[in-house]
Short mmCIF file of C-alpha atoms in Angstrom, two decimals:
data_model
loop_
_atom_site.label_atom_id
_atom_site.label_comp_id
_atom_site.label_asym_id
_atom_site.label_seq_id
_atom_site.Cartn_x
_atom_site.Cartn_y
_atom_site.Cartn_z
CA UNK Y 1 63.41 169.31 -139.47
CA UNK Y 2 64.03 168.67 -135.79
CA UNK Y 3 67.33 169.95 -134.42
CA UNK Y 4 68.42 168.14 -131.28
CA UNK Y 5 70.34 169.86 -128.52
CA UNK Y 6 73.79 168.51 -127.77
CA UNK Y 7 74.15 168.94 -124.01
CA UNK Y 8 77.36 169.02 -122.07
CA UNK Y 9 77.76 168.62 -118.34
CA UNK Y 10 77.12 171.67 -116.19
CA UNK Y 11 80.76 171.93 -115.16
CA UNK Y 12 81.83 171.99 -118.81
CA UNK Y 13 79.12 174.53 -119.57
CA UNK Y 14 80.38 176.83 -116.84
CA UNK Y 15 83.97 176.48 -118.01
CA UNK Y 16 83.02 177.52 -121.54
CA UNK Y 17 80.61 180.20 -120.40
CA UNK Y 18 82.70 182.29 -118.08
CA UNK Y 19 85.24 183.71 -120.53
CA UNK Y 20 82.59 184.70 -123.07
CA UNK Y 21 80.28 187.03 -121.16
CA UNK Y 22 81.66 190.54 -121.21
CA UNK Y 23 80.45 193.00 -118.60
CA UNK Y 24 79.78 196.43 -120.14
CA UNK Y 25 81.87 199.36 -119.01
CA UNK Y 26 78.84 201.63 -119.13
CA UNK Y 27 75.08 201.19 -119.05
CA UNK Y 28 73.39 200.92 -122.41
CA UNK Y 29 70.62 203.10 -123.73
CA UNK Y 30 67.72 200.85 -124.78
CA UNK Y 31 67.04 201.43 -128.48
CA UNK Y 32 63.60 200.98 -130.06
CA UNK Y 33 63.25 197.73 -131.95
CA UNK Y 34 62.37 198.32 -135.62
CA UNK Y 35 60.90 194.86 -136.17
CA UNK Y 36 57.18 194.31 -135.59
CA UNK Y 37 57.82 190.64 -134.85
CA UNK Y 38 59.83 191.54 -131.75
CA UNK Y 39 57.18 193.45 -129.86
CA UNK Y 40 57.57 194.65 -126.28
CA UNK Y 41 57.29 191.45 -124.19
CA UNK Y 42 55.04 193.23 -121.69
CA UNK Y 43 52.59 194.42 -124.38
CA UNK Y 44 50.40 191.35 -123.81
CA UNK Y 45 50.54 191.90 -120.06
CA UNK Y 46 49.35 195.48 -120.42
CA UNK Y 47 46.55 194.46 -122.76
CA UNK Y 48 45.42 191.62 -120.52
CA UNK Y 49 45.67 193.75 -117.37
CA UNK Y 50 43.43 196.35 -118.98
CA UNK Y 51 40.88 193.65 -119.87
CA UNK Y 52 40.90 192.42 -116.26
CA UNK Y 53 40.32 195.96 -115.01
CA UNK Y 54 37.45 196.39 -117.46
CA UNK Y 55 35.88 193.12 -116.29
CA UNK Y 56 36.22 194.21 -112.66
CA UNK Y 57 34.56 197.55 -113.38
CA UNK Y 58 31.71 195.82 -115.19
CA UNK Y 59 31.16 193.24 -112.45
CA UNK Y 60 31.28 195.78 -109.65
CA UNK Y 61 29.12 198.34 -111.48
CA UNK Y 62 25.51 199.08 -110.73
CA UNK Y 63 24.36 197.10 -113.78
CA UNK Y 64 26.34 193.94 -113.14
CA UNK Y 65 24.79 190.97 -114.92
CA UNK Y 66 24.78 187.27 -114.18
CA UNK Y 67 28.05 185.47 -114.81
CA UNK Y 68 28.47 184.16 -118.37
CA UNK Y 69 27.34 180.57 -118.86
CA UNK Y 70 29.16 177.74 -120.60
CA UNK Y 71 27.16 178.52 -123.71
CA UNK Y 72 28.24 182.16 -123.50
CA UNK Y 73 31.88 181.07 -123.27
CA UNK Y 74 31.50 178.78 -126.28
CA UNK Y 75 30.12 181.72 -128.22
CA UNK Y 76 33.03 183.89 -127.04
CA UNK Y 77 35.54 181.38 -128.44
CA UNK Y 78 33.73 181.52 -131.78
CA UNK Y 79 33.75 185.33 -131.63
CA UNK Y 80 37.52 185.49 -131.13
CA UNK Y 81 38.12 183.14 -134.05
CA UNK Y 82 35.71 185.13 -136.22
CA UNK Y 83 37.60 188.29 -135.26
CA UNK Y 84 40.86 186.88 -136.58
CA UNK Y 85 42.64 184.52 -134.15
CA UNK Y 86 43.95 181.34 -135.79
CA UNK Y 87 43.41 178.84 -132.99
CA UNK Y 88 42.18 178.98 -129.38
CA UNK Y 89 42.01 176.65 -126.40
CA UNK Y 90 40.56 177.95 -123.13
CA UNK Y 91 39.52 176.82 -119.64
CA UNK Y 92 37.64 178.21 -116.62
CA UNK Y 93 37.54 176.47 -113.25
CA UNK Y 94 35.44 177.59 -110.29
CA UNK Y 95 33.65 175.74 -107.47
CA UNK Y 96 30.47 175.95 -109.57
CA UNK Y 97 31.77 175.74 -113.15
CA UNK Y 98 34.35 173.71 -115.01
CA UNK Y 99 34.38 174.70 -118.68
CA UNK Y 100 36.78 174.17 -121.53
CA UNK Y 101 36.45 175.18 -125.14
CA UNK Y 102 38.39 175.37 -128.38
CA UNK Y 103 38.11 176.85 -131.85
CA UNK Y 104 40.00 177.47 -135.05
CA UNK Y 105 42.74 175.31 -136.52
CA UNK Y 106 45.92 173.80 -135.11
CA UNK Y 107 48.10 175.11 -137.92
CA UNK Y 108 47.64 178.06 -140.26
CA UNK Y 109 46.61 176.90 -143.72
CA UNK Y 110 45.40 173.49 -142.56
CA UNK Y 111 41.96 172.30 -141.58
CA UNK Y 112 42.61 170.21 -138.46
CA UNK Y 113 40.50 171.74 -135.65
CA UNK Y 114 41.85 172.70 -132.25
CA UNK Y 115 40.82 170.50 -129.31
CA UNK Y 116 40.60 171.82 -125.77
CA UNK Y 117 43.38 169.50 -124.59
CA UNK Y 118 45.90 170.55 -127.24
CA UNK Y 119 49.32 171.67 -126.09
CA UNK Y 120 50.99 174.97 -127.03
CA UNK Y 121 54.11 177.03 -126.37
CA UNK Y 122 53.58 178.74 -123.01
CA UNK Y 123 56.58 181.07 -123.48
CA UNK Y 124 57.05 183.27 -120.41
CA UNK Y 125 54.72 181.18 -118.26
CA UNK Y 126 57.94 179.15 -118.06
CA UNK Y 127 59.29 181.85 -115.75
CA UNK Y 128 56.86 180.72 -113.06
CA UNK Y 129 58.37 177.22 -113.28
CA UNK Y 130 61.91 178.60 -112.98
CA UNK Y 131 61.03 181.00 -110.15
CA UNK Y 132 59.50 178.07 -108.26
CA UNK Y 133 62.74 176.09 -108.62
CA UNK Y 134 64.78 179.08 -107.45
CA UNK Y 135 62.57 179.54 -104.39
CA UNK Y 136 62.94 175.83 -103.63
CA UNK Y 137 66.71 176.37 -103.54
CA UNK Y 138 66.18 179.33 -101.20
CA UNK Y 139 64.07 177.12 -98.95
CA UNK Y 140 66.84 174.51 -98.95
CA UNK Y 141 69.36 177.10 -97.85
CA UNK Y 142 71.40 176.84 -101.06
CA UNK Y 143 70.88 180.54 -101.75
CA UNK Y 144 69.17 183.55 -100.27
CA UNK Y 145 67.36 186.18 -102.29
CA UNK Y 146 70.34 188.46 -101.64
CA UNK Y 147 72.94 185.98 -102.88
CA UNK Y 148 75.09 187.80 -105.47
CA UNK Y 149 74.59 186.25 -108.90
CA UNK Y 150 78.35 186.31 -109.43
CA UNK Y 151 78.78 184.01 -106.43
CA UNK Y 152 77.09 181.32 -108.54
CA UNK Y 153 78.35 182.32 -112.00
CA UNK Y 154 81.46 184.42 -111.44
CA UNK Y 155 82.04 187.22 -113.91
CA UNK Y 156 78.71 187.03 -115.73
CA UNK Y 157 76.81 189.91 -114.10
CA UNK Y 158 77.65 193.43 -112.96
CA UNK Y 159 78.51 193.74 -109.28
CA UNK Y 160 75.40 194.11 -107.15
CA UNK Y 161 73.08 191.85 -109.16
CA UNK Y 162 71.37 189.39 -106.82
CA UNK Y 163 69.02 186.47 -107.26
CA UNK Y 164 66.18 188.76 -106.20
CA UNK Y 165 67.02 191.17 -109.02
CA UNK Y 166 66.95 188.40 -111.62
CA UNK Y 167 63.65 187.01 -110.32
CA UNK Y 168 61.81 190.33 -110.41
CA UNK Y 169 63.46 191.92 -113.48
CA UNK Y 170 65.27 194.66 -111.61
CA UNK Y 171 68.79 193.51 -112.54
CA UNK Y 172 69.08 195.91 -115.48
CA UNK Y 173 69.74 193.07 -117.91
CA UNK Y 174 68.67 193.69 -121.52
CA UNK Y 175 65.55 192.05 -122.89
CA UNK Y 176 66.61 189.39 -125.41
CA UNK Y 177 66.72 187.20 -127.36
CA UNK Y 178 66.27 189.22 -130.56
CA UNK Y 179 69.87 190.47 -130.59
CA UNK Y 180 71.10 186.89 -130.52
CA UNK Y 181 68.80 185.69 -133.28
CA UNK Y 182 69.46 188.63 -135.60
CA UNK Y 183 73.13 187.63 -135.59
CA UNK Y 184 72.08 184.66 -137.77
CA UNK Y 185 69.85 186.61 -140.17
CA UNK Y 186 71.39 188.49 -143.10
CA UNK Y 187 68.11 190.11 -144.20
CA UNK Y 188 65.75 190.93 -141.29
CA UNK Y 189 62.88 191.39 -143.76
CA UNK Y 190 63.22 187.82 -145.05
CA UNK Y 191 60.53 185.52 -143.65
CA UNK Y 192 62.42 182.39 -144.69
CA UNK Y 193 65.64 183.52 -143.03
CA UNK Y 194 63.78 184.44 -139.86
CA UNK Y 195 62.01 181.08 -139.65
CA UNK Y 196 65.29 179.27 -140.30
CA UNK Y 197 66.99 181.22 -137.50
CA UNK Y 198 64.12 180.47 -135.11
CA UNK Y 199 64.62 176.76 -135.76
CA UNK Y 200 68.32 176.76 -134.89
CA UNK Y 201 69.90 175.83 -131.58
CA UNK Y 202 71.24 178.59 -129.30
CA UNK Y 203 73.34 177.68 -126.30
CA UNK Y 204 72.95 179.26 -122.89
CA UNK Y 205 76.54 180.40 -123.39
CA UNK Y 206 75.49 182.45 -126.43
CA UNK Y 207 72.52 183.97 -124.60
CA UNK Y 208 74.63 185.18 -121.71
CA UNK Y 209 77.48 186.36 -123.93
CA UNK Y 210 75.06 188.53 -125.96
CA UNK Y 211 73.47 189.72 -122.72
CA UNK Y 212 76.82 191.09 -121.63
CA UNK Y 213 77.69 192.52 -125.03
CA UNK Y 214 74.34 194.29 -125.36
CA UNK Y 215 74.89 196.16 -122.11
CA UNK Y 216 73.03 196.67 -118.85
CA UNK Y 217 70.18 199.19 -118.86
CA UNK Y 218 70.51 200.54 -115.31
CA UNK Y 219 72.12 199.87 -111.95
CA UNK Y 220 70.68 196.80 -110.21
CA UNK Y 221 67.61 197.46 -108.11
CA UNK Y 222 66.93 200.98 -109.41
CA UNK Y 223 64.27 200.24 -112.03
CA UNK Y 224 62.16 197.51 -113.65
CA UNK Y 225 62.83 196.10 -117.13
CA UNK Y 226 61.60 192.72 -118.29
CA UNK Y 227 64.52 190.46 -119.24
CA UNK Y 228 64.52 187.03 -120.86
CA UNK Y 229 68.30 186.87 -120.55
CA UNK Y 230 68.01 187.20 -116.78
CA UNK Y 231 65.90 184.05 -116.57
CA UNK Y 232 68.26 182.17 -118.89
CA UNK Y 233 70.90 183.08 -116.31
CA UNK Y 234 68.76 181.67 -113.50
CA UNK Y 235 68.39 178.41 -115.44
CA UNK Y 236 72.17 178.10 -115.81
CA UNK Y 237 72.60 178.90 -112.11
CA UNK Y 238 70.17 176.11 -111.20
CA UNK Y 239 72.06 173.64 -113.36
CA UNK Y 240 75.45 174.63 -111.95
CA UNK Y 241 74.26 174.49 -108.35
CA UNK Y 242 72.34 171.20 -108.55
CA UNK Y 243 74.40 169.35 -111.17
CA UNK Y 244 71.16 168.47 -112.99
CA UNK Y 245 69.72 169.62 -116.30
CA UNK Y 246 67.03 172.25 -115.95
CA UNK Y 247 64.54 170.15 -117.92
CA UNK Y 248 64.93 167.37 -115.34
CA UNK Y 249 64.52 169.82 -112.48
CA UNK Y 250 61.34 171.22 -114.04
CA UNK Y 251 59.90 167.75 -114.57
CA UNK Y 252 60.83 166.25 -111.20
CA UNK Y 253 60.23 169.22 -108.92
CA UNK Y 254 57.36 171.10 -110.59
CA UNK Y 255 55.50 169.24 -113.35
CA UNK Y 256 55.17 165.88 -111.61
CA UNK Y 257 54.22 167.23 -108.15
CA UNK Y 258 51.66 169.55 -109.75
CA UNK Y 259 50.13 166.72 -111.81
CA UNK Y 260 51.04 168.44 -115.11
CA UNK Y 261 51.13 165.26 -117.19
CA UNK Y 262 50.79 166.91 -120.60
CA UNK Y 263 53.50 169.51 -120.01
CA UNK Y 264 57.18 169.43 -120.94
CA UNK Y 265 60.41 171.39 -121.07
CA UNK Y 266 61.44 170.26 -124.56
CA UNK Y 267 65.01 170.18 -125.85
CA UNK Y 268 64.33 169.88 -129.58
CA UNK Y 269 62.13 171.61 -132.11
CA UNK Y 270 59.61 168.88 -132.86
CA UNK Y 271 56.16 169.25 -131.27
CA UNK Y 272 54.90 165.79 -130.45
CA UNK Y 273 51.21 164.90 -130.38
CA UNK Y 274 48.27 167.31 -130.76
CA UNK Y 275 49.76 170.80 -130.78
CA UNK Y 276 48.55 174.33 -131.40
CA UNK Y 277 51.29 175.57 -133.73
CA UNK Y 278 52.48 179.19 -133.80
CA UNK Y 279 51.21 181.38 -136.65
CA UNK Y 280 52.53 184.71 -137.92
CA UNK Y 281 50.73 187.30 -140.03
CA UNK Y 282 53.23 188.50 -142.63
CA UNK Y 283 52.72 190.36 -145.90
CA UNK Y 284 48.97 190.10 -145.56
CA UNK Y 285 48.58 186.38 -144.82
CA UNK Y 286 48.80 183.89 -142.00
CA UNK Y 287 51.88 181.71 -142.16
CA UNK Y 288 52.66 178.60 -140.09
CA UNK Y 289 55.59 178.83 -137.69
CA UNK Y 290 56.56 175.24 -136.95
CA UNK Y 291 59.75 173.62 -135.62
CA UNK Y 292 60.69 176.63 -133.51
CA UNK Y 293 63.60 175.67 -131.28
CA UNK Y 294 63.05 175.93 -127.50
CA UNK Y 295 66.61 177.19 -127.10
CA UNK Y 296 65.58 180.59 -128.47
CA UNK Y 297 64.27 181.14 -124.92
CA UNK Y 298 65.69 178.35 -122.72
CA UNK Y 299 64.63 178.97 -119.10
CA UNK Y 300 62.87 182.20 -120.08
CA UNK Y 301 60.22 180.47 -122.19
CA UNK Y 302 60.93 176.93 -123.45
CA UNK Y 303 58.05 175.00 -121.87
CA UNK Y 304 54.89 173.61 -123.47
CA UNK Y 305 51.63 172.86 -121.69
CA UNK Y 306 47.82 172.74 -121.86
CA UNK Y 307 45.21 174.95 -120.27
CA UNK Y 308 44.35 172.25 -117.73
CA UNK Y 309 47.98 171.80 -116.73
CA UNK Y 310 48.54 175.55 -116.39
CA UNK Y 311 45.54 175.70 -114.07
CA UNK Y 312 47.07 172.86 -112.05
CA UNK Y 313 50.35 174.79 -111.83
CA UNK Y 314 48.69 177.91 -110.46
CA UNK Y 315 46.60 175.96 -107.98
CA UNK Y 316 49.56 173.90 -106.77
CA UNK Y 317 51.82 176.92 -106.39
CA UNK Y 318 49.36 179.33 -104.81
CA UNK Y 319 48.08 176.78 -102.29
CA UNK Y 320 51.51 175.78 -101.02
CA UNK Y 321 51.97 172.39 -102.66
CA UNK Y 322 55.21 173.32 -104.46
CA UNK Y 323 56.57 175.80 -101.94
CA UNK Y 324 55.91 176.73 -98.35
CA UNK Y 325 53.21 179.35 -97.80
CA UNK Y 326 55.94 181.70 -96.55
CA UNK Y 327 57.84 181.38 -99.84
CA UNK Y 328 54.66 181.95 -101.85
CA UNK Y 329 54.02 185.09 -99.84
CA UNK Y 330 57.45 186.37 -100.85
CA UNK Y 331 56.72 185.77 -104.54
CA UNK Y 332 53.39 187.58 -104.81
CA UNK Y 333 53.83 191.22 -103.73
CA UNK Y 334 54.70 193.49 -106.67
CA UNK Y 335 58.00 195.30 -106.47
CA UNK Y 336 58.18 199.07 -106.36
CA UNK Y 337 58.12 200.54 -109.84
CA UNK Y 338 56.57 197.57 -111.62
CA UNK Y 339 53.19 198.64 -112.97
CA UNK Y 340 51.59 196.83 -115.90
CA UNK Y 341 52.67 194.32 -114.73
CA UNK Y 342 52.48 194.41 -110.95
CA UNK Y 343 55.36 191.94 -110.91
CA UNK Y 344 56.69 189.77 -108.09
CA UNK Y 345 58.97 186.74 -108.50
CA UNK Y 346 58.06 185.00 -111.76
CA UNK Y 347 54.43 185.96 -111.21
CA UNK Y 348 52.27 189.09 -111.42
CA UNK Y 349 48.79 190.18 -110.36
CA UNK Y 350 45.68 191.61 -112.03
CA UNK Y 351 42.39 192.88 -110.64
CA UNK Y 352 40.05 190.17 -109.41
CA UNK Y 353 36.72 191.03 -111.07
CA UNK Y 354 34.77 189.17 -108.40
CA UNK Y 355 36.24 190.80 -105.30
CA UNK Y 356 36.97 194.52 -105.22
CA UNK Y 357 40.49 195.30 -104.04
CA UNK Y 358 41.69 191.70 -104.45
CA UNK Y 359 43.79 190.05 -107.14
CA UNK Y 360 44.33 187.08 -109.40
CA UNK Y 361 47.91 185.86 -109.77
CA UNK Y 362 49.80 184.18 -112.59
CA UNK Y 363 51.71 184.96 -115.75
CA UNK Y 364 51.33 185.22 -119.49
CA UNK Y 365 53.50 184.19 -122.39
CA UNK Y 366 54.13 185.68 -125.82
CA UNK Y 367 55.83 183.23 -128.17
CA UNK Y 368 56.66 184.01 -131.80
CA UNK Y 369 53.19 183.17 -133.04
CA UNK Y 370 51.36 181.99 -129.93
CA UNK Y 371 50.28 183.58 -126.67
CA UNK Y 372 48.90 182.37 -123.36
CA UNK Y 373 47.52 183.52 -120.02
CA UNK Y 374 47.18 181.67 -116.72
CA UNK Y 375 45.69 183.42 -113.67
CA UNK Y 376 44.22 182.07 -110.47
CA UNK Y 377 42.81 183.19 -107.14
CA UNK Y 378 45.13 182.89 -104.12
CA UNK Y 379 43.03 180.05 -102.66
CA UNK Y 380 43.32 178.09 -105.90
CA UNK Y 381 39.53 177.83 -106.27
CA UNK Y 382 39.19 179.91 -109.45
CA UNK Y 383 41.36 179.57 -112.55
CA UNK Y 384 41.40 181.20 -115.98
CA UNK Y 385 43.77 179.70 -118.56
CA UNK Y 386 43.95 180.49 -122.25
CA UNK Y 387 46.21 179.68 -125.19
CA UNK Y 388 45.81 181.10 -128.70
CA UNK Y 389 47.75 181.53 -131.92
CA UNK Y 390 48.23 184.36 -134.38
CA UNK Y 391 50.67 187.27 -133.97
CA UNK Y 392 51.19 190.21 -136.28
CA UNK Y 393 54.62 190.29 -137.94
CA UNK Y 394 53.63 193.08 -140.36
CA UNK Y 395 53.18 195.74 -137.70
CA UNK Y 396 52.45 196.26 -134.00
CA UNK Y 397 48.71 196.57 -134.71
CA UNK Y 398 46.35 194.14 -133.00
CA UNK Y 399 44.59 191.82 -135.44
CA UNK Y 400 41.74 190.80 -133.14
CA UNK Y 401 40.20 191.73 -129.78
CA UNK Y 402 41.41 189.40 -127.03
CA UNK Y 403 38.76 190.84 -124.71
CA UNK Y 404 36.02 189.09 -126.70
CA UNK Y 405 37.02 185.89 -124.89
CA UNK Y 406 39.15 186.87 -121.90
CA UNK Y 407 36.60 189.27 -120.41
CA UNK Y 408 33.70 186.75 -120.28
CA UNK Y 409 36.10 184.09 -118.98
CA UNK Y 410 37.02 186.36 -116.08
CA UNK Y 411 33.40 187.26 -115.38
CA UNK Y 412 32.48 183.55 -115.45
CA UNK Y 413 34.58 183.03 -112.33
CA UNK Y 414 32.29 185.30 -110.25
#
């Protein structure tokens, strides 16, 4: 069942929000999460970064082979599905090759095949959209990177947290949103209760209240810790400052200029049109995960897209169509202390297999039962985009080898 969001004006949102977010008196000690379904959000980044490094070593080695062909990439899609992934859609763009492929099924337990233009939850790739909007506000002079977050949303953050800290995950904010969702689950081992909770609406107010209650992990600017709550905060800040809904800002100022016609920032749980639905492996079987509400992530991961549109986003951003080249240059360099990922502002870098010492830039996304990667060269000429479904909710073990497809896709760009 679709659950529609009831939106209030941004002024009303701020009025409700401010009294609810409690700033911790002391910094919290991050506790290990006992649930396999809530894996470390940077686990995919580390896995993918390692695959990129392996591809670079292979390409630059003495026995480097010719770049994989379109037929090789088709076979690699089949190999990933045979190894256990539920559904896959993938794309490679270079000056000499434009390939797309798909395999598996759109929904676990059903027979409808995936098509290469199917949409999927892009999860944390949404952060690139939000970071772009924030940098547009910096260009307009609304904010600077050093603007205190409390100047925009008074009383929500510890003193010293700036827009820069929220963009590059050095604010010390906790991860989220699992604490928020577990508040609505009586039995964390119940699949039905978990799916029901993932289909419910969560306000930005609730996200930021739980962020404050959970506690900050460290003093701002002293360490790196990936935070979904921090990006929810940036989304609320954008709405308060502009007086517009974040979904409208995303559409008008990023999706439309980038030509991303199949992408959206949805506000209800129904996936319209051909869609690669999330799938979770639980108690030894694949289970469909449909009607997941975008408000479980808001500005940290609500968007949906296709591989072609994600490639268009990277190309448009990296080549200066969405931001000035000077702003793009501020986004790309990794901050001190951020390794795996080498993270900048809503974007990170991995080894470019084709050019030793150079990098591809982009993001990945890990949704509840779907994952995605979008990387491109700084000149926009080479793109690798990939969306696939199937995540392990029984344990943290990998169920299939992502490198079977991602590695040849990377090598095909050389």
